[in-house]
Tab-separated table of C-alpha atoms in Angstrom:
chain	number	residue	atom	x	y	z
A	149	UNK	CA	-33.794	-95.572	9.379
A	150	UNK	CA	-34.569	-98.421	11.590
A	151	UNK	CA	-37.767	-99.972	11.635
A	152	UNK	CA	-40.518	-100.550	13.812
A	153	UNK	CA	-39.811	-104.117	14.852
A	154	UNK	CA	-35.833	-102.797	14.962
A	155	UNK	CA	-36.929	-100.347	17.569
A	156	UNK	CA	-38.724	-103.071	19.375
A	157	UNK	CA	-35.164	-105.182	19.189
A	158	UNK	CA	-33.312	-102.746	20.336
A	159	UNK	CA	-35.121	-101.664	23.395
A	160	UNK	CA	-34.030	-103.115	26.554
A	161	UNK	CA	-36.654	-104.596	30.003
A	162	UNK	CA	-37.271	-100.857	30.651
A	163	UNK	CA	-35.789	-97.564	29.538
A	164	UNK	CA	-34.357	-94.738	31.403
A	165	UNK	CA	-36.025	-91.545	30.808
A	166	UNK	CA	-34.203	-88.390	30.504
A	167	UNK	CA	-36.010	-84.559	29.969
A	168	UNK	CA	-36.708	-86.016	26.469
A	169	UNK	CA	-38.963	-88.673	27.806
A	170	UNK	CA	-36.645	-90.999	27.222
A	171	UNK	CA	-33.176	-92.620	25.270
A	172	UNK	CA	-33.104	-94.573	22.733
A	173	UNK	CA	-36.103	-97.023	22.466
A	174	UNK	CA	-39.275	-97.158	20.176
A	175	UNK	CA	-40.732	-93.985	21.813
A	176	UNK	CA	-37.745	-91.665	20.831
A	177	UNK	CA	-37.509	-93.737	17.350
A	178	UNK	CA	-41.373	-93.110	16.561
A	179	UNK	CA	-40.930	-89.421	17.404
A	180	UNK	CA	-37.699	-89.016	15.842
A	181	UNK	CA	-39.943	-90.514	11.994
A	182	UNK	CA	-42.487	-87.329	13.216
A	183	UNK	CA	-39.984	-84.990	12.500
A	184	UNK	CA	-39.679	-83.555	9.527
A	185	UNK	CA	-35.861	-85.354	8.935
A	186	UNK	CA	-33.799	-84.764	6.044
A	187	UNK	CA	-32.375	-88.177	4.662
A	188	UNK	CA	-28.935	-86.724	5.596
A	189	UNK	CA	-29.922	-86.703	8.915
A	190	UNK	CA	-32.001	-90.386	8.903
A	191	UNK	CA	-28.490	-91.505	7.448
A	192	UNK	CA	-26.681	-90.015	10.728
A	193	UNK	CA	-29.160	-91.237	12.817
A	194	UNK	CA	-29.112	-95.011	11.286
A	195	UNK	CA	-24.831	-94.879	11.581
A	196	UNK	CA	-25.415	-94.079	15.449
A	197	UNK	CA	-27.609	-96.430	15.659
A	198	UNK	CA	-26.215	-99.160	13.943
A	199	UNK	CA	-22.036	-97.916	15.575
A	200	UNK	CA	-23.973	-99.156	18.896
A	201	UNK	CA	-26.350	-101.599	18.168
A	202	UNK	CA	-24.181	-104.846	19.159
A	203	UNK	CA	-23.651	-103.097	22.569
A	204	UNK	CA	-26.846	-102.569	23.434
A	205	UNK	CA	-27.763	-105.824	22.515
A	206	UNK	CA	-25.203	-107.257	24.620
A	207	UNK	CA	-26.000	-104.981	27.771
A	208	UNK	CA	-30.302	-105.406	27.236
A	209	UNK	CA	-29.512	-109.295	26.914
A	210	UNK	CA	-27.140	-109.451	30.279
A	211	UNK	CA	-29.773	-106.849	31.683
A	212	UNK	CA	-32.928	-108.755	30.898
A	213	UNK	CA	-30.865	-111.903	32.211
A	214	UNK	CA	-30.082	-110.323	35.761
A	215	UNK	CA	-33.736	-109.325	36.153
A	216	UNK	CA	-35.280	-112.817	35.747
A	217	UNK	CA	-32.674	-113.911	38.260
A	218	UNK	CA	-34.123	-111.339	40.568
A	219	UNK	CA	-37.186	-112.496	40.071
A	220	UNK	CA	-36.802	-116.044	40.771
A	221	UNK	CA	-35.212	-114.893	43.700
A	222	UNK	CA	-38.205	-112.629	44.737
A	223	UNK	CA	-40.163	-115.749	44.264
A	224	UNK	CA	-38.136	-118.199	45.610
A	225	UNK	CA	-39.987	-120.662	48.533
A	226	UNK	CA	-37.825	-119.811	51.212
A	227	UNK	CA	-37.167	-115.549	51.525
A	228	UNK	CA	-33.464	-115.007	50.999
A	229	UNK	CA	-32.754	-111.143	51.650
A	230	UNK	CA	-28.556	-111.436	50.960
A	231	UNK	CA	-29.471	-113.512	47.587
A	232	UNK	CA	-32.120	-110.625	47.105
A	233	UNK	CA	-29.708	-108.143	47.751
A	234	UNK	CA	-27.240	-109.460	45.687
A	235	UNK	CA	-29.349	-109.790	42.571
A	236	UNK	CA	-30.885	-106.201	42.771
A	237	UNK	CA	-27.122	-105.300	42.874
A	238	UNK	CA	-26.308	-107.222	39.641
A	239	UNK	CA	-29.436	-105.669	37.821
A	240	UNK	CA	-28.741	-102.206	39.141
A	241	UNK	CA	-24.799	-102.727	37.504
A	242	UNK	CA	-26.257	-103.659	34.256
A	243	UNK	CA	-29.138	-100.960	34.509
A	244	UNK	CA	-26.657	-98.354	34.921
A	245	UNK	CA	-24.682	-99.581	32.050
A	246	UNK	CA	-27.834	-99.610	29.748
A	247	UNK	CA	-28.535	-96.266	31.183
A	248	UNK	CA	-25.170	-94.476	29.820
A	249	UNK	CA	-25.196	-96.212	26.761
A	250	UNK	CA	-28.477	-94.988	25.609
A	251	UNK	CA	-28.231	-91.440	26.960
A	252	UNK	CA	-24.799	-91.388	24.975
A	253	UNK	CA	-26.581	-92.151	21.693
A	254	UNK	CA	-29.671	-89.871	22.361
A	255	UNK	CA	-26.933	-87.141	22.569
A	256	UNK	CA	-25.482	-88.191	19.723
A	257	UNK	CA	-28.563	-88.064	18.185
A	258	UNK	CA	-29.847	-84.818	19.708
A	259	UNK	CA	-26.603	-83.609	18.110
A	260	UNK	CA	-27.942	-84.330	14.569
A	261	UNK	CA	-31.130	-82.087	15.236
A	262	UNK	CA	-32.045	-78.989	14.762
A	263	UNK	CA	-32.863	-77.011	17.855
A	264	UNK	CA	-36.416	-76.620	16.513
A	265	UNK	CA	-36.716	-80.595	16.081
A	266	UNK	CA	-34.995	-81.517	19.659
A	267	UNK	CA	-37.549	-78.865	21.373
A	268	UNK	CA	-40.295	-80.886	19.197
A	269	UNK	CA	-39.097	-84.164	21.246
A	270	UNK	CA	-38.851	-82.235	24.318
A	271	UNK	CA	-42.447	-81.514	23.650
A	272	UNK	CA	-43.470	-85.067	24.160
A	273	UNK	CA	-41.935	-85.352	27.653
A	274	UNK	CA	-44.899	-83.785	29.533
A	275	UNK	CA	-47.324	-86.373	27.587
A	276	UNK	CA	-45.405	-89.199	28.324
A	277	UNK	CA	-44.813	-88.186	32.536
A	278	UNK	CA	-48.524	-87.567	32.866
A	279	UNK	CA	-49.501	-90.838	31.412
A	280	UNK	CA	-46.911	-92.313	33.633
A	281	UNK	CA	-48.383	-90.315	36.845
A	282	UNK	CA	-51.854	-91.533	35.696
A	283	UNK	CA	-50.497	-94.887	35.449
A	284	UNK	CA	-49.098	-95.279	39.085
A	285	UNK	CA	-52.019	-93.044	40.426
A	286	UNK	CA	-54.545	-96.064	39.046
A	287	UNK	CA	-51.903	-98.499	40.449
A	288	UNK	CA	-51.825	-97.140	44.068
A	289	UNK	CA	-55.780	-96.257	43.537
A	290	UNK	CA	-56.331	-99.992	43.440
A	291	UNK	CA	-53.889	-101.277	46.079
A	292	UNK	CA	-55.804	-98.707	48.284
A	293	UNK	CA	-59.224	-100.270	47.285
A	294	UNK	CA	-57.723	-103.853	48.234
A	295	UNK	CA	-56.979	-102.672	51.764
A	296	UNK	CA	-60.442	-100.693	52.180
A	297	UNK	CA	-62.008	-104.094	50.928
A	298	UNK	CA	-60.258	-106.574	53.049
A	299	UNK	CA	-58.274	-104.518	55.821
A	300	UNK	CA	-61.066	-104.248	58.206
């Protein structure tokens, strides 16, 4: 079963979440060694994972590359909306790819469970989207202290 810093390789700039709380990344990986697995299962689960690992890696790496190019574009000196544009564009192609690719191998994996272990990972979902909510709440929380601080 892959590791800990295998899980960390694998994971792309950002996941996609799905009603699991997300694909394949370190989250679903760390739940999935929760479960009470058999080591027929681990195996299945480790031959998924390792039939797809080169394309991930190839889609996080062209991923990860597109966002930096958005952000130097973002930050450029002189605001460029097109060249904006056209980056976001780029990232949202390879963000979709990523996207399918990991949804296809949680399903593959999902089909390895039991029904009792994939509603255990379900289970995790509402943890993980509360954090999140808390997470932008505190976000928003402080961009509306900023502009009672220094929008008068």
């Amino acid at each position: 079963f892959a590791s800990a810093s295998e899980a960390r390789r694998m994971r792309g700039p950002h996941g996609p979440v799905d009603e699991m709380g997300g694909c394949v990344d370190k989250r679903v990986l760390k739940n999935l060694e929760k479960l009470d697995l058999s080591d027929a299962q681990k195996h299945d689960i480790a031959v998924i994972l390792k039939r797809h690992r080169e394309e991930l890696k190839n889609v996080s790496d062209r991923l990860r590359e597109a966002r930096m190019q958005l952000g130097k574009e973002v930050r450029a000196d002189e605001f460029n909306a097109d060249a904006i544009r056209a980056a976001f564009r780029q990232m949202a192609e390879h963000g979709e790819q990523m996207v399918l690719l990991r949804a296809g191998m949680l399903h593959e994996i999902k089909g390895v469970l039991t029904p009792e272990q994939v509603d255990a990972l379900r289970s995790k979902k509402k943890d993980v989207t509360e954090r999140g909510r808390k997470r932008m709440d505190r976000g928003f929380s402080a961009i509306d202290r900023w502009i009672d601080t220094y929008g008068k």
